[in-house]
């Protein structure tokens, strides 16, 4: 027989990446071995994303390719998890009968029962507000950087977004469980933790988010603390102050703006205006002058006029983000925006997207070039000793989350290195040992 093997393919955001680690943890507890080779797997799991149509199509075509494989090996079990599983539920099995199990993000724990009972046709997509109370094991591959969930779900209902429908209502994990998990991770040698939630700055459990950061900041052995993702509506001065004041909290924030036009922000139900957003930026830069700020923008939201788009372009120019994730608006069935008037044609969305990205590209380059000559701390991507011989190229990240390639790297015993930036590039920094 040998050990059963499982293959997990993850689409989408960090939340999904970490959910896959939890599924891996559950499976290892059941004696499965994880494999990177789908052909030898007894169980294939797709952890899906439905934030934009593209991610959905990619998964569906991948899934189609498994049909003949299943016909040849009827014992193969196929599970679909994640946001698309939640949305499609039962209908996924009707559409693709070679799928055995369907489980949504609030029902990851059901994987244990499904694989134990091994009865095809299992669907677990019920609302499960108690999922936060379950402490699931996570199998983390990397060894130095870890994701830690602090909250689940979202209550914001931005009109374009499917997430509140697939991940349910906001629930925060108890701080003691979070702190214990991070203490365990640092004992295992992890140096960096990224707190995860759809809207981490609205974390509210036995304590609030700023208090949680303070407590985690005190954990011995932890060197870097990050968190994603944030909503500008919940960014308080206390939080801006904490980012500047707590030594382990890294000088980087991802703060999605989505649009620079007030009327589009209103149609998106973002609950802030452009000037509210600018106040957040001012606060962040007041307490942390060198903070790196990254953001998300949606190009071509329904009803977006040329003037609205111009406002977004001007916002990008005046804020000067360090990086930007911009996407064409993608209608998601079931969301309010998909029923709005004024949907734009794809070529217009594409043209606006390209304009935004082009402007940001030159800003990113300029901001990276401004770092030339600076000495910065880099956390190496792989542990010392595995970085190759002295003189080779090593890579890592600054506290501001910029990718650095270090020439003539000297292999030390620490996974941190001080480097001098020699060149700022479009997507990375070049450096040498300082
Ligand atoms: N179309 C395009 N982009 C979207 N996002 C969320 N929903 C959509 C959609 N329907 C983007 C937002 C969000 C990021 C994670 O994905 O910018 O911040
Ligand atoms: Fe979606 Fe808005 Fe919630 Fe983010 S805050 S997950 S964009 S609804």
Coordinates of N, CA and C and ligand atoms in Angstrom, one line a residue, residues 51 153-164 170 198-199 229-231 256 258 268-270 296 298, ligand 2:
X51 N -12.1 35.8 -6.8 CA -12.1 37.3 -6.7 C -12.3 37.9 -8.1
X153 N -13.3 36.2 7.5 CA -14.5 36.9 7.0 C -14.4 38.4 6.8
X154 N -15.5 39.0 6.3 CA -15.5 40.4 6.1 C -16.9 40.9 6.2
X155 N -17.1 42.1 6.8 CA -18.4 42.7 6.9 C -18.6 43.9 6.1
X156 N -17.6 44.2 5.2 CA -17.6 45.5 4.5 C -18.6 45.6 3.3
X157 N -18.7 44.5 2.6 CA -19.6 44.4 1.4 C -19.3 45.6 0.5
X158 N -18.0 45.7 0.1 CA -17.7 46.5 -1.1 C -18.5 45.9 -2.2
X159 N -19.1 46.8 -3.1 CA -20.1 46.3 -4.0 C -19.5 45.4 -5.1
X160 N -18.2 45.4 -5.3 CA -17.6 44.6 -6.4 C -17.1 43.2 -5.9
X161 N -17.1 43.1 -4.5 CA -16.4 42.0 -4.0 C -17.2 40.8 -3.5
X162 N -16.7 39.6 -3.9 CA -17.4 38.3 -3.6 C -17.0 37.8 -2.2
X163 N -16.0 38.3 -1.6 CA -15.4 37.7 -0.4 C -16.5 37.6 0.8
X164 N -17.3 38.7 1.0 CA -18.2 38.6 2.1 C -19.2 37.4 2.0
X170 N -17.3 38.7 9.7 CA -16.0 38.9 10.5 C -16.1 38.2 11.8
X198 N -9.0 39.5 6.4 CA -9.5 40.3 5.3 C -9.5 41.8 5.6
X199 N -9.4 42.1 6.9 CA -9.5 43.5 7.3 C -8.9 43.5 8.7
X229 N -4.8 42.2 5.4 CA -4.8 43.5 4.6 C -5.6 44.5 5.4
X230 N -5.5 45.8 5.0 CA -6.1 46.8 5.8 C -7.2 47.5 5.1
X231 N -8.1 48.1 5.8 CA -9.2 48.9 5.2 C -9.0 50.4 5.7
X256 N -5.3 49.3 0.5 CA -6.0 49.4 -0.8 C -6.8 50.7 -0.9
X258 N -8.4 51.6 -4.1 CA -9.4 51.1 -5.1 C -9.7 52.2 -6.2
X268 N -18.7 52.1 -4.8 CA -18.0 50.8 -4.3 C -18.4 50.5 -2.9
X269 N -19.0 51.4 -2.2 CA -19.4 51.3 -0.8 C -18.1 51.2 0.1
X270 N -17.1 52.0 -0.2 CA -15.8 51.9 0.5 C -15.9 52.7 1.8
X296 N -4.1 48.6 -3.8 CA -4.9 48.0 -4.8 C -5.7 49.0 -5.5
X298 N -8.8 49.2 -8.7 CA -9.7 48.6 -9.7 C -9.9 49.6 -10.8
Ligands
LIG2 FE1 -13.8 42.6 -0.3 FE2 -14.1 45.1 0.6 FE3 -14.1 43.0 2.3 FE4 -11.8 43.6 1.1 S1 -12.9 44.9 2.6 S2 -12.6 41.5 1.3 S3 -12.5 44.3 -0.9 S4 -15.6 43.4 0.8

